[in-house]
Every structure is written in C-alpha cells, then in structure tokens.
XYZ file of C-alpha atoms in Angstrom:
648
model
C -42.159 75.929 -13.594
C -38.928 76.372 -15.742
C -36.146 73.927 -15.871
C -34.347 75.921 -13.143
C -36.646 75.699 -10.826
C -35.581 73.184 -8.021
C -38.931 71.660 -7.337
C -39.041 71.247 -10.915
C -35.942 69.890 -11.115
C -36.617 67.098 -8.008
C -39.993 66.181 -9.668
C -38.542 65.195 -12.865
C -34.895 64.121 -12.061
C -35.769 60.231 -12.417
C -36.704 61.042 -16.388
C -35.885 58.546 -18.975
C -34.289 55.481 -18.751
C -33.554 54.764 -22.729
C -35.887 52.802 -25.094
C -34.312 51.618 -27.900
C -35.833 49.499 -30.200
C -35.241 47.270 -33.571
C -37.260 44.026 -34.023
C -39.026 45.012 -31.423
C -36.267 44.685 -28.439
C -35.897 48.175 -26.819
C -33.743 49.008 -23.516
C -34.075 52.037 -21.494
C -31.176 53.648 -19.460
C -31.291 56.301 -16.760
C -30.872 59.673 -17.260
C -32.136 63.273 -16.741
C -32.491 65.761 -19.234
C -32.975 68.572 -17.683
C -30.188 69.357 -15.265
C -26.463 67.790 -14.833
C -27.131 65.347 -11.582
C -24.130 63.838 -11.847
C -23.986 65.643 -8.734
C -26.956 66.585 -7.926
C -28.412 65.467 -3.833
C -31.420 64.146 -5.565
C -29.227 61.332 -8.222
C -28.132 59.570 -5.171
C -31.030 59.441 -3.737
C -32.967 57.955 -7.271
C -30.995 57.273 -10.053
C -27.169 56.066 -9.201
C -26.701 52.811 -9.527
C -24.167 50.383 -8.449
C -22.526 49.467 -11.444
C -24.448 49.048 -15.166
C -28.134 48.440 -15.207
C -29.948 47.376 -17.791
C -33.082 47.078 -18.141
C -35.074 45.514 -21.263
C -38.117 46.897 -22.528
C -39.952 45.264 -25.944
C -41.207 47.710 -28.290
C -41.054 49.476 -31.908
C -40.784 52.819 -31.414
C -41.431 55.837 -34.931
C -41.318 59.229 -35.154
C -44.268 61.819 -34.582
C -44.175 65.075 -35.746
C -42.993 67.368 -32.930
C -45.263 70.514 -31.909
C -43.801 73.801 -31.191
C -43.729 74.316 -26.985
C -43.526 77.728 -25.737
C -41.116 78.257 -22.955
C -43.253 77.519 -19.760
C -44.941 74.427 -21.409
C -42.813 70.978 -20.770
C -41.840 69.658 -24.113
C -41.558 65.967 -23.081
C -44.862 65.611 -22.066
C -48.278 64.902 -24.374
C -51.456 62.947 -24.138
C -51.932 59.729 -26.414
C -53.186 59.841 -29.530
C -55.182 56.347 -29.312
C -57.224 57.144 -32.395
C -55.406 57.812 -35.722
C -54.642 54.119 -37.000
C -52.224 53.912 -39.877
C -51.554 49.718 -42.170
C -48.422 48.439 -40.407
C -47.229 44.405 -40.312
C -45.273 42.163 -37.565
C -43.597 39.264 -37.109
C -41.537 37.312 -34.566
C -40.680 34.082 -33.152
C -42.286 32.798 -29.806
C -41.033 30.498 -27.605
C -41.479 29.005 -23.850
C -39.652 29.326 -20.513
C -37.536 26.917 -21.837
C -36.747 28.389 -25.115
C -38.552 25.969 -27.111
C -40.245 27.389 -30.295
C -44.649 26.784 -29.376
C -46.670 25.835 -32.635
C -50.505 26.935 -32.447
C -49.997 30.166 -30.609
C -52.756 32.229 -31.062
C -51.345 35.476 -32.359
C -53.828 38.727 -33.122
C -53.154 42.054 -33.895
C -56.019 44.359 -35.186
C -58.709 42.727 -37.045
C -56.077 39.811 -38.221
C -55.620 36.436 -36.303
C -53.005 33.431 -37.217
C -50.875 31.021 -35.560
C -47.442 30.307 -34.626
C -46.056 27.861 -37.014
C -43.451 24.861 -36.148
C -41.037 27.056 -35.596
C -42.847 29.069 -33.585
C -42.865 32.167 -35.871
C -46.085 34.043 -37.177
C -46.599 36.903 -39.614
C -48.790 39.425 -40.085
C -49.034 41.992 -42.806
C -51.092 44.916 -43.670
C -53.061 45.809 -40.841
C -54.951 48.991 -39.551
C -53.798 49.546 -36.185
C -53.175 52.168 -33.215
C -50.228 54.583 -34.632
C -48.979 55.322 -31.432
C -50.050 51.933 -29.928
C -50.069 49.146 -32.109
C -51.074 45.793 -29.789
C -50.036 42.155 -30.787
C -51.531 39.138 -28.426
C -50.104 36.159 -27.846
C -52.459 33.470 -26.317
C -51.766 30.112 -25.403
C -53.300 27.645 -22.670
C -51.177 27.477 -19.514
C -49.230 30.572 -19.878
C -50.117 34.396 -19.510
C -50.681 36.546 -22.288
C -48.402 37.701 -24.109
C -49.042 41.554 -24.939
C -46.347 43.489 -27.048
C -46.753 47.181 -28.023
C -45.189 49.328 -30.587
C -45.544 53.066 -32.557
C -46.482 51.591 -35.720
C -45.171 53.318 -39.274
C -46.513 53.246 -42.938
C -43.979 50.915 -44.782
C -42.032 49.535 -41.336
C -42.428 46.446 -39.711
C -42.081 45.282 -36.140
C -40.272 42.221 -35.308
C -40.345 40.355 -31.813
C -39.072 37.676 -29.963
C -41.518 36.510 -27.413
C -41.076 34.629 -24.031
C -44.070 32.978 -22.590
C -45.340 33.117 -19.208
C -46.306 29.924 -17.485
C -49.026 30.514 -15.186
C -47.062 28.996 -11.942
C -49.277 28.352 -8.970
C -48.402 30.234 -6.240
C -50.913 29.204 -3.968
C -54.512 28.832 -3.063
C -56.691 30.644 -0.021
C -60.350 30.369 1.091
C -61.906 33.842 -0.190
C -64.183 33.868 3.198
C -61.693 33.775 5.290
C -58.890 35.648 3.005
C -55.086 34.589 3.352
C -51.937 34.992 1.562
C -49.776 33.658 -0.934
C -46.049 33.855 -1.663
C -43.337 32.210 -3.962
C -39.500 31.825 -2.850
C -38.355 34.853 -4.748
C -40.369 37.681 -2.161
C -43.450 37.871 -4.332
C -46.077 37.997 -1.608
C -50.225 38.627 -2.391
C -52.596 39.136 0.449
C -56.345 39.140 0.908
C -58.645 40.360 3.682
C -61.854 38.640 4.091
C -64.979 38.181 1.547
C -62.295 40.250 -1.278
C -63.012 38.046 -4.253
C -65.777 38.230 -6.665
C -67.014 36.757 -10.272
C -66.883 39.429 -12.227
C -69.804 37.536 -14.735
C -72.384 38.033 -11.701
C -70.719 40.440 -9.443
C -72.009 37.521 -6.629
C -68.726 37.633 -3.882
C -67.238 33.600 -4.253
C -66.524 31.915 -0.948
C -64.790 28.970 -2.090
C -61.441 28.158 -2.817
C -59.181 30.531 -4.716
C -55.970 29.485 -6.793
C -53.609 32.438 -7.348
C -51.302 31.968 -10.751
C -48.262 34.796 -10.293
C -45.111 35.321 -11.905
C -42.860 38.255 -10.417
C -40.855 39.662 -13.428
C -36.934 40.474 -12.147
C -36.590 43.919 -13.833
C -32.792 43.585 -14.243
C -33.713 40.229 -16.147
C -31.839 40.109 -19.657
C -34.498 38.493 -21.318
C -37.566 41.449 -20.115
C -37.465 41.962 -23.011
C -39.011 39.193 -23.696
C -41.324 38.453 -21.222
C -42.754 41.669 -20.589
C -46.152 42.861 -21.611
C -46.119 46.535 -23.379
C -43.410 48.459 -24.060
C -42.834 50.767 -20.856
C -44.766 53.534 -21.965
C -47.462 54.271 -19.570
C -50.553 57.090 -19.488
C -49.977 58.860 -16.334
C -52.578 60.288 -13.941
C -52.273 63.583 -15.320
C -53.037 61.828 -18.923
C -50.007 62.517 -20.360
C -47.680 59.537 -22.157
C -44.525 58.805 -20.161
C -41.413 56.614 -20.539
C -41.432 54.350 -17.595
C -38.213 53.079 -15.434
C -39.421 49.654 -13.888
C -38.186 48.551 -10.638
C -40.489 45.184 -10.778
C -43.622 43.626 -12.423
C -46.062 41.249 -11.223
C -48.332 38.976 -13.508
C -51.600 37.556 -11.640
C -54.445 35.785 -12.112
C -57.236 34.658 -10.069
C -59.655 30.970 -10.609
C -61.932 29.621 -8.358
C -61.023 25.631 -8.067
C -63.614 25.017 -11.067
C -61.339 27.424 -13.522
C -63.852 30.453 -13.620
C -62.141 33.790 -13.721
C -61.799 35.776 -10.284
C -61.677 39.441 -9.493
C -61.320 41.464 -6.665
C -64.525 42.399 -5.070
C -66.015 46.098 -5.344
C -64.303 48.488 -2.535
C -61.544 46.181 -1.645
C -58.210 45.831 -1.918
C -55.406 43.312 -1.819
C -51.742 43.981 -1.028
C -48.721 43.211 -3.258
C -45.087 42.860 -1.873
C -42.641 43.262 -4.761
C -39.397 41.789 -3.795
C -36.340 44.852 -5.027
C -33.005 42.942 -6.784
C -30.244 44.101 -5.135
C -28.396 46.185 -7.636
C -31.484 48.640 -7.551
C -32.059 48.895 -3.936
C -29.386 52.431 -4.133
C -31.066 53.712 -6.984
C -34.752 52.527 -6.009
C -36.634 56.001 -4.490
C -38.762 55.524 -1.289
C -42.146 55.501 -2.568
C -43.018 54.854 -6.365
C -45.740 54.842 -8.887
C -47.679 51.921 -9.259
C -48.844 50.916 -12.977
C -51.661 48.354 -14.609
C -51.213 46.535 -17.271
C -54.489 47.699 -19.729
C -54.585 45.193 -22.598
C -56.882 46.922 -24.848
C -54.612 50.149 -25.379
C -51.469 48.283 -24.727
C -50.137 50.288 -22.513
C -49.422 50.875 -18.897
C -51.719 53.500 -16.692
C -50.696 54.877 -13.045
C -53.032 53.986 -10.463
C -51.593 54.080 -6.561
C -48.431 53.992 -4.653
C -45.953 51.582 -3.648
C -43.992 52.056 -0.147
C -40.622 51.057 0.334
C -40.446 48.676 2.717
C -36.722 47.058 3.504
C -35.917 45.279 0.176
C -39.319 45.337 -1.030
C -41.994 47.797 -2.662
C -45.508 47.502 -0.499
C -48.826 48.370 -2.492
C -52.759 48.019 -2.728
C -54.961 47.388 -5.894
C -58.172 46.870 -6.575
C -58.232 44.614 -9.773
C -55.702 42.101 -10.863
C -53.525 41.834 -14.317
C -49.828 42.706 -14.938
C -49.068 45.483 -12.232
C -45.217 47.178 -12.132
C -43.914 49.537 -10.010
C -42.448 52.168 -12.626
C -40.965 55.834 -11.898
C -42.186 58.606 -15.139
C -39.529 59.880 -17.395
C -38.936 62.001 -20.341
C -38.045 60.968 -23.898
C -36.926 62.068 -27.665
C -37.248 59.681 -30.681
C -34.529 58.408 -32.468
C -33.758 56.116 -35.775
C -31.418 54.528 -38.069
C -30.705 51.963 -40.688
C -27.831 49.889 -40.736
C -26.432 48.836 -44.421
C -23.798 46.563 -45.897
C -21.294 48.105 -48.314
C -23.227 47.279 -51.051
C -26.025 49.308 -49.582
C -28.457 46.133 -48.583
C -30.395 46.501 -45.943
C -28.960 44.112 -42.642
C -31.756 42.801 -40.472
C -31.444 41.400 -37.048
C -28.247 43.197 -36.024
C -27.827 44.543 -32.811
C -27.366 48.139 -32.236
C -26.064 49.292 -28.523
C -26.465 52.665 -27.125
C -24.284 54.181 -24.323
C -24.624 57.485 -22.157
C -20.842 58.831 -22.025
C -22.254 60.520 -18.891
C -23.454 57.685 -17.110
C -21.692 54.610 -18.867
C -25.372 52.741 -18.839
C -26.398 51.193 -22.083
C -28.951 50.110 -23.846
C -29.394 47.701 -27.130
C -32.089 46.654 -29.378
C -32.442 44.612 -32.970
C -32.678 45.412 -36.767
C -35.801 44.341 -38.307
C -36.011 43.178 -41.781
C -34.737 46.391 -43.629
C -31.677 47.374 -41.510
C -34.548 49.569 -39.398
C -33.975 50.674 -35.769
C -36.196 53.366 -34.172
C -36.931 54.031 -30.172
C -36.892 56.713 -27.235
C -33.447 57.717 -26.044
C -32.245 60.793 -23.625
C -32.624 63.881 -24.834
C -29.549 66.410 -24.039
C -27.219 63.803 -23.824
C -23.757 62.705 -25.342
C -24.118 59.365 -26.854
C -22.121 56.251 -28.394
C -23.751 53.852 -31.088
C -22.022 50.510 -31.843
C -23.248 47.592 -33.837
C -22.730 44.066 -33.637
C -23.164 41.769 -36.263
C -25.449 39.067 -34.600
C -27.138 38.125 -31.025
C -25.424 36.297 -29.185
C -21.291 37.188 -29.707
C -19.046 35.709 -27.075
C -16.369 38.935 -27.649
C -17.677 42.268 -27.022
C -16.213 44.472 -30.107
C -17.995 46.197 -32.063
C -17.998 46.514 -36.286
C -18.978 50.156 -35.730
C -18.850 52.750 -33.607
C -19.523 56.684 -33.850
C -20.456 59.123 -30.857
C -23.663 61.811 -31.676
C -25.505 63.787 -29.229
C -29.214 64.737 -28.633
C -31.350 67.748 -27.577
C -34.811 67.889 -27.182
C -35.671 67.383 -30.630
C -36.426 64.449 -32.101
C -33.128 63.037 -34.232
C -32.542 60.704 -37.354
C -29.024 59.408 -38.009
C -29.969 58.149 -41.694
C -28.095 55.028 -43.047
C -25.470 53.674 -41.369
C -22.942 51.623 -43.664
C -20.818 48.707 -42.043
C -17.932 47.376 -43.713
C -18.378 43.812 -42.461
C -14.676 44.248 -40.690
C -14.430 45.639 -37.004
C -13.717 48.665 -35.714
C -10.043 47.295 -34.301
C -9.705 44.369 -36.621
C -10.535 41.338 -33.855
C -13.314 40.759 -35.402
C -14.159 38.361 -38.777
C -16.722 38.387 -40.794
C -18.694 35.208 -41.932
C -20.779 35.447 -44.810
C -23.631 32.634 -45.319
C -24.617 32.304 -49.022
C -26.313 29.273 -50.750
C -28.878 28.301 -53.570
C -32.078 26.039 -52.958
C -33.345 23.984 -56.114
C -36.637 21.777 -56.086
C -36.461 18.183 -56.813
C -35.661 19.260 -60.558
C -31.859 20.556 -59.372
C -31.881 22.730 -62.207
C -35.149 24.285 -61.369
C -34.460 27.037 -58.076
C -37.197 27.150 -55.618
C -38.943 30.173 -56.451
C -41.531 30.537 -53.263
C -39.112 29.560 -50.071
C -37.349 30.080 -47.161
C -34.342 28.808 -45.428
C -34.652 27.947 -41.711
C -31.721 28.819 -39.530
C -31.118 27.352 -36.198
C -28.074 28.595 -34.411
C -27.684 28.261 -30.532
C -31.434 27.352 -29.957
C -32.384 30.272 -31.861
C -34.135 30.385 -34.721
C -33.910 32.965 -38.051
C -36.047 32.972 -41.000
C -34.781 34.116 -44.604
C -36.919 34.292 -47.665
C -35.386 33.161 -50.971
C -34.736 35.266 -53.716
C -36.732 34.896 -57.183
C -33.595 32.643 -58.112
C -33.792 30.644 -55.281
C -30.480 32.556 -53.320
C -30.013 33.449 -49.881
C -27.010 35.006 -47.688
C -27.129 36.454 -44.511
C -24.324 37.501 -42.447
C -22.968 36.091 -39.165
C -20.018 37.436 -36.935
C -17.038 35.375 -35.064
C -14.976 36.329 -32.276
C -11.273 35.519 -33.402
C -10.469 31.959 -33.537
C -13.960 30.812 -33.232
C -16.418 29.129 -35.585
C -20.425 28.331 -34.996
C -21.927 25.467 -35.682
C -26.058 26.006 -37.459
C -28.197 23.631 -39.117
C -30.256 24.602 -42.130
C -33.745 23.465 -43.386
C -34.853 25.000 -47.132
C -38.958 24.478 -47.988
C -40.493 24.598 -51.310
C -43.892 26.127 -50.398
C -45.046 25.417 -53.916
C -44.204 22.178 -54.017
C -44.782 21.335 -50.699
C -41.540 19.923 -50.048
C -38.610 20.249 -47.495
C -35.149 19.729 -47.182
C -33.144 17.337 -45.193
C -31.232 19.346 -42.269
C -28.044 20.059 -42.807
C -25.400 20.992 -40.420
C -23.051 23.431 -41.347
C -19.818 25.090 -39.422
C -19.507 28.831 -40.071
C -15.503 30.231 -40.278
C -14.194 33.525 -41.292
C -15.335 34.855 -44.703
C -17.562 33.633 -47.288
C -19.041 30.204 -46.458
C -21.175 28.693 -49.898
C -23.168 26.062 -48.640
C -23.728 23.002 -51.200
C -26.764 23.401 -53.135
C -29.608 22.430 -50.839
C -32.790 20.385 -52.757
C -35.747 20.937 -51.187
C -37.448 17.656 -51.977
C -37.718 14.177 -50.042
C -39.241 15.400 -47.204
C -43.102 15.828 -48.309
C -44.380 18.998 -45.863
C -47.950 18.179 -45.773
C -49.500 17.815 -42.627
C -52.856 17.134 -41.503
C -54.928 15.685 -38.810
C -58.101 13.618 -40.455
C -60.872 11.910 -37.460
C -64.134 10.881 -37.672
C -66.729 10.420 -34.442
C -69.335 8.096 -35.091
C -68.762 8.373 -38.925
C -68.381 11.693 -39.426
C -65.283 13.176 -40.707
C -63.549 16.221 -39.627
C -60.073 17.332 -41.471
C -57.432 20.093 -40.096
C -55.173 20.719 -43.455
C -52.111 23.049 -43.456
C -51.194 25.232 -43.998
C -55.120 26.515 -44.561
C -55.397 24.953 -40.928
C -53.021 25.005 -37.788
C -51.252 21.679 -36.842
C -48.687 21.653 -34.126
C -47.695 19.779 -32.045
C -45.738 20.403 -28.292
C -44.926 19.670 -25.060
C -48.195 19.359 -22.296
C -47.678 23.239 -20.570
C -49.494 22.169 -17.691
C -46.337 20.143 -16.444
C -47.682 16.503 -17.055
C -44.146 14.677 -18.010
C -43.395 12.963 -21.143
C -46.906 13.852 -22.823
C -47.071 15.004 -26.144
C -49.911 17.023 -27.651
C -51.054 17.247 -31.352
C -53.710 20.129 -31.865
C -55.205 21.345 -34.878
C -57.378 24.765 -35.477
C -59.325 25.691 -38.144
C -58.027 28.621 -39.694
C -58.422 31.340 -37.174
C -58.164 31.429 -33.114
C -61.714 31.237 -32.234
C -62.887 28.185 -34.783
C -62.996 24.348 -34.516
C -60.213 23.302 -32.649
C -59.135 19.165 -31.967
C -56.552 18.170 -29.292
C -54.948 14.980 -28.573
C -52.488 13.590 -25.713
C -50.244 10.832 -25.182
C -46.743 9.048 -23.724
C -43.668 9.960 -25.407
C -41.657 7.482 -23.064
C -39.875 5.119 -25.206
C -41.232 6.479 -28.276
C -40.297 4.618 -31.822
C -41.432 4.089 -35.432
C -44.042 1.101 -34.663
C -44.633 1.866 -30.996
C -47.590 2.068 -29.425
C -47.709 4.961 -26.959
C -50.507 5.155 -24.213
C -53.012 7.854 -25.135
C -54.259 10.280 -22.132
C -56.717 12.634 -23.192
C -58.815 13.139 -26.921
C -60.859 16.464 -26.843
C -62.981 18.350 -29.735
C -65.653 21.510 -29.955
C -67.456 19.253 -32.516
C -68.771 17.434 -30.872
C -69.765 19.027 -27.894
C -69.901 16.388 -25.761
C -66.397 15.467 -26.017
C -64.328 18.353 -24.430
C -62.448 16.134 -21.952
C -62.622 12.627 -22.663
C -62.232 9.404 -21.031
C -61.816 5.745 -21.904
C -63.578 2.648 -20.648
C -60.323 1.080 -21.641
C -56.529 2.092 -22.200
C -56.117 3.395 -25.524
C -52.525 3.723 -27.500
C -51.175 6.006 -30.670
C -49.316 3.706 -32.834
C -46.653 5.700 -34.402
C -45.817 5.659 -38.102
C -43.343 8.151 -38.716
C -40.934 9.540 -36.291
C -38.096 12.389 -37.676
C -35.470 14.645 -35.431
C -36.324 18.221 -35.268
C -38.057 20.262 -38.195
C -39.167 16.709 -39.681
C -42.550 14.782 -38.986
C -43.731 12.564 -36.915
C -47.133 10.284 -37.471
C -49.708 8.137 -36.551
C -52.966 6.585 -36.043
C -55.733 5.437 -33.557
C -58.791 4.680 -32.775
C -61.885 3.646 -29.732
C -64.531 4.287 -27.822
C -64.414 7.571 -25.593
C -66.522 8.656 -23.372
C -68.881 11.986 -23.427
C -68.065 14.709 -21.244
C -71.197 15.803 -20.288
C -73.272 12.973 -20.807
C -70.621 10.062 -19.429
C -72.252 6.807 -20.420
C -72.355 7.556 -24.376
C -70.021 6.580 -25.999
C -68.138 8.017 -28.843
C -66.399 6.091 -31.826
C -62.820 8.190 -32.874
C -60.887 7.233 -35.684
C -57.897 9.460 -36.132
C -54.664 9.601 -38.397
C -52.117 12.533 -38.407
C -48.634 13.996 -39.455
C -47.513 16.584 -37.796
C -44.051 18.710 -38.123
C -41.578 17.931 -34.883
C -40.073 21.109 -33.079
C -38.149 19.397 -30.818
C-alpha cells in the first residue's frame, strides 16, 4: 500500500503521539504523518480531542542510523534490535506517592545494582546495556516496580524522576469460586472459577486471593513518572511502534500467605479500564491491548479491548502492567541547550508544540544540556525552553519554529541568553563556594543539595569547591530553597541553609561543610555476635512504614548490593524527642535465620540519642530478648546502636 491509499491511510491515521525526552521525561502528542486529517472522517472518529492532551511518557530516546526504504516499504516501521548493547550511565531521584524522597531503593540496571541514597537519588555509570532498550528497576517492598526504559548512547546519560507505586488492595476473592474486584475510580478485575494458579507448581490454588491494582489515569501529569517503559511497544507483526495510551493497569496477585499468583493455563480474566473524560471523543471503538514485559522493557500487543460506554473491556491471560495503547509512527529528534558562555544547562525544560494541532509535549535536560526523543514526522513544529520545573508564568526564554519529514533531525546547540523571549521573565543565577572545616581549604570531592518546592537537585562541586546553577522567576516573584554542601572526603556536612532566590546573580555566603559528622551506621549483635552496616560501603536509610502502619519509622541497612544481608528495624515516632524512649514494633535480620519477623515476650523501646530536621541524623540504641521466627520459644539477645540520615 502507498500513502494514498485510503485503507492505508485509515490503518495508520492514529500514528504518533510525540515522545520527547530529556532526563528521561518524554511526552507524546497526536498526530499523523501521512495525510492532512485535519479534516479527514477518520480524525474525528480517533484522534480530535477536546481541548490539549497531554500525555507523559518516561524515556531517553538517541538516534539510529536510518536505512534506505524503497517506495512501497513503510519507513516508520522496523523490528527491535534487542541485541547490540553499547556502556551508557543513569541517574535520578525516586520518590513515593507522596513525594517523599525513599532511601534503600533497590535500583539495577545491567549487571550493576545500588541504592537510593537519603535523598532518594542513585547513580549508575558505565554499564553495558540494550542500545535500543536500556532497562533500570526500581524495587522496593510495598510498592510495584518501578521499570524505566530508554535508547541508550555512548557518552549520554539518562536522568529520571521516579514515582512509586503502592501496591493498594483492591480486594480479595475465593479462587474456587472466582469473583471480582473493583476500586472507586472504574478499575474493575474479574475471575471465573478455578482461574488462579502458583506458577512455582503449576497446582490451581483454591484459597483466598488478594488482588493489589493501581489504574494509571493516562492524562495524569505526573505518567511520567509512574509509568513503567517508555511507550514503545513490539507489535504483533514484530515491528517497534510508538504507542498512544488511553489507560494502564498495574496488578498483582498473592494468595493470603504472600506467595505469588498467576492466572491458570487456558483461562482468562477480564479487565474494565475506566476512559477520563477528555479522551472519550478521541478514544476509537476497539483498541490494542499491551503487556508490560520487564525483561526487554518494553510493551508487546497481545488482544483487544472493546469499548464499552466510558470504559475499555478486555481479557488476558497473565497479569503485570497491561495498557490499552493505539500504534503510531515516529522520527528521532535532539538538541542541546547552552548558556551564553557555551556551558552546558541541565534540567531545563524543553516544550514541543504541533502548529497543526496546538498539542504539546515537554521533557527535561540531563546533565549536559542533552534532549533527544520521537516527535511527528512531516510536521510544523515550535520549541520553547523554560528555565526550571515548576514556573508559575508560562513564557518562555526561547522560542524558534522548525519542521520535520521523515528523516530523522538534529537541531545542534541551542544558546539561551538567560533573558526571555518578551522580557517578563528574570533570570536568577545561584553561585556559591563550599570550604571544609579549614575555610581556606575548598571542598574538593562534593556536592550541594538543593531542595526547592519538595524537589530535590543535585550539583557536583567544581575542583575549587564552586557551584552555580540557574533558576527562573516569574516577574515580581522570588523562591525560597534550602541548601546542604557534603565533604565526601571528610565525611562532613553542612548545616542547612535557607536561602531566597531574586532576580540576577544571588552569591550565597560561603557554606563550611563541617559540624555535621555524615557517618552513619547501624552496629547489632545477636547472642554476641556482631554484625555492622557502614556507609556509604553499606545502605542505611531510614523511612516511613509503606505498608500504611501510622507513625512507625523504619531504619534498614543492606550490605552493599540488593540481594545481600539486609537488617530492618521498626518503631513509634509519636512524640518523638532527644532522650525519648519510643515503643519498638518489629526487629528482623537474614542472619540469623530465625529472626525474619520477630516478637517480644515483653515491650521493647528505642531510646533516641540524636534527633536533627531534614537532611541531618537521627540516633539511637536498644536492646532484649526477641523471639525466633521459626522456632518461637528461643530466644534471641539484640543489642543495637545506629545513626541514620533523616529525609523527612
């Protein structure tokens, strides 16, 4: 078929929605490359929508080399390459539901494991991964994974910012009998009779089944976030597509004992997808439906979903992240935004609008000014960047209008003045020196810690112990940040300081990191034996219970990699004070064996040594008898002190 043909044309008219993609936060907008369906029947039937749409995809999308198509062959469409691996490094900052940074997330990506630190940021460098796939996981107890996808490139680095999951209960049936579950927001799972199996044995479970699902609002403006992937999917045909999502579904199946649960061979359960309103016009009558496969970190097409009043109707036969997803086409596109004085500026938001269509799309810098993603091909386009994340005035600092075909397109550098396009805008540059407890000596090996609207940023020092970084105001406006410097060679940290941005160049008093020792450790012994987490060779964090226990704190500690000795400990935070004694709930380690859920014969109580605000420590100390897991009547003498960095 050529691109006049009207079958042709129908088949294909939903094509891309746009990815675009910086630190790893990519959008995709509506639009059809092949044909002018502005007004064409088939737009108002699947693409128009009411108003401006966007949709948030994660991702870091590079360039491939493009092969030469001959006429009759669709250019847009190719199979995977899953094999050729090329070194690429990521970082991010990860956070839960309620935007609170989580220490001691598990974080892997290729044959390289770490953790989330108290900030909840994590780094990895140097890693052979999946070129046109490159997978990061994010685990942590009592949420879902958290899967993020990009097209890895020599020399470029992804950055994300992650939202976790919580597993929310949405119910619980008896797998003999089958039975459905639903949560408030139309998300609806059913199950005929004898449908659930363990997938260790294969043996069909007849007990009681708890079903953990999260529907995922596609017009959400943190998907981004949340989502697994990138919205690239593998299609039936084989072939790599962009996807438009018109819903996602995370779910997970446990028998009451926590055992994993599948859905047993030849059967199927049905989903009901609730449809926001503002896609209901646009949303077609039947749709692709799309699995979540973690291992290639991307999507692949398996069924249908029916459109069924304000909802999309489907079967499956296995359970992870499923989305309902229409197949579009896509170009690549990149850029790198630079100051005047040609440095690189990271974190910067970059929008992208459709002139035809008036639907946009933005994504973020990473560290080197870089931003790289899918966007329509054949289209007339507007690119405007703004100078942080969060702006309360919508004006750009630069604008300029380019247009696509179906090749793939570079725009090069990009230099921003620092002033706005119409002048509304200021400027606010952040500069500053750190020094070590010597204030003539500059810390060396540092960063400075930025916290601005419950967000936080994370800026190395220079070999003299500088840092700036750049921050926009909408007129008449400052922002208020607080700033923490650390000394990793000395071990030391900073007091916080609060600082007000204005209008130009803000210097920030010279900031000693010293005072504020940074070690932290967790050091037990059971019966005489003692253990030791260390950082930063170990993880130590310390958070909020996930499972939604109020006012219980944990302190966990890992030894240097996800799947190694781990030690967990829970108690009260209600009244909490230097000298208090705060009622202890739960002690668990994988040294001992026996003590992976503890009890006590008698209350047992933290008494707390050392309690700071936010980014400083808090510690303490305990000790008694617990009980043995397994075998209940042996006891189990614990001695414990800790210090652990607060991040709340």
């Amino acid at each position: 078929n050529t691109p006049s043909n009207a079958a042709y044309q129908e088949k294909n008219l939903s094509a891309l929605l746009m990815l675009f993609a910086a630190d790893a936060d990519l959008f995709y907008l509506y639009y059809n490359p092949n044909i002018s369906f502005m007004n064409h029947a088939t737009f108002k039937k699947y693409i128009q929508i009411p108003g401006i749409c966007l949709i948030l995809m994660i991702t870091c999308f590079t360039f491939s080399c493009k092969k030469s198509m001959d006429a009759n062959v669709d250019p847009f469409s190719f199979p995977p390459d899953l094999v050729t691996k090329v070194s690429s490094s990521v970082s991010g900052f990860v956070t839960d539901q309620n935007d609170t940074p989580v220490s001691g997330a598990a974080v892997k990506m290729g044959s390289s494991s770490v953790f989330t630190d108290q900030y909840g940021f994590f780094e990895i460098k140097n890693v052979q991964v999946v070129k046109s796939a490159a997978v990061v996981t994010i685990s942590v107890s009592g949420y879902f994974k958290s899967i993020k996808t990009y097209l890895a490139e020599e020399g470029k680095a992804a950055f994300f910012r992650i939202k976790l999951l919580p597993k929310t209960n949405a119910g619980t049936f008896s797998a003999s009998a089958g039975g459905s579950v639903s949560q408030s927001n139309g998300l609806q799972i059913s199950f005929p009779a004898n449908a659930v199996k363990d997938p260790a044995t294969g043996a069909i479970h007849t007990g009681t089944v708890n079903v953990a699902a999260v529907w995922i609002d596609p017009t959400s403006a943190e998907l981004h976030k949340i989502m697994p992937g990138d919205l690239r999917g593998i299609n039936t045909a084989g072939l790599m597509k962009g996807l438009t999502t018109y819903g996602m579904a995370a779910i997970e199946l446990t028998a009451a004992s926590g055992e994993l649960l599948q859905i047993a061979d030849g059967k199927k359960a049905t989903i009901t997808m609730p449809l926001p309103a503002s896609l209901l016009t646009s949303s077609p009558a039947s749709i692709p439906l799309w699995y979540f496969d973690e291992a290639a970190g991307l999507w692949k097409e398996e069924g249908l979903a029916t459109k069924t009043g304000n909802n999309y109707v489907g079967e499956v036969n296995h359970f992870s992240f499923w989305n309902c997803d229409v197949p579009n086409n896509f170009i690549q596109f990149n850029c790198t935004i630079r100051d005047v004085n040609n440095n690189p500026i990271p974190n910067v938001q970059v929008k992208i609008t459709d002139l035809g269509t008036s639907v946009s799309a933005l994504g973020l810098t990473d560290a080197f000014g870089y931003v790289a993603g899918a966007i329509p091909p054949n289209a007339s386009l507007r690119l405007q960047v703004f100078m942080n994340q969060s702006i309360n005035c919508d004006i750009p600092f630069h604008e300029q209008q380019f247009s696509t075909t179906s090749s793939n397109i570079s725009l090069g550098n990009i230099t921003v003045s620092g002033n706005s396009t119409n002048g509304n805008l200021v400027s606010a540059m952040v500069t500053g020196t750190v020094t070590g407890c010597n204030s003539n000596n500059p810390v060396t090996n540092g960063y400075i810690y930025v916290k601005e609207n419950n967000q936080f940023s994370k800026y190395p020092l220079s070999s003299n112990g500088t840092y700036s970084f750049m921050r926009t105001l909408c007129p008449n406006s400052s922002s208020n940040i607080i700033l923490s410097a650390e000394d990793l060679n000395a071990l030391q940290q900073s007091a916080l300081v609060n600082y007000t941005i204005t209008p130009g160049v803000n210097a920030v008093s010279n900031i000693q990191a010293c005072g504020l020792p940074t070690n932290q450790f967790i050091h037990f012994s059971v019966d005489g034996t003692s253990y030791a987490f260390n950082y930063p060779a170990d993880s130590i964090y310390h958070y909020y219970s996930p499972t939604g226990i109020p006012n219980q704190l944990n302190i966990s500690g890992n030894k240097g990699n996800p799947q190694g000795f781990t030690a967990n400990f829970r108690f009260s935070d209600t009244g909490i004070a230097v000298n208090s004694n705060q009622l202890m709930t739960r002690f668990v380690t994988n040294y001992v064996s026996n003590l992976q859920s503890s009890s006590f014969a008698v209350p047992l109580y933290v008494h707390i040594t050392e309690l700071g605000t936010w980014g400083e420590y808090i510690s303490g100390q305990f000790s008694g008898t617990f009980n043995g897991t397994y075998s209940v009547n042996t006891p189990y003498n614990v001695v414990c002190n800790f210090r652990v960095r607060r991040t709340f």
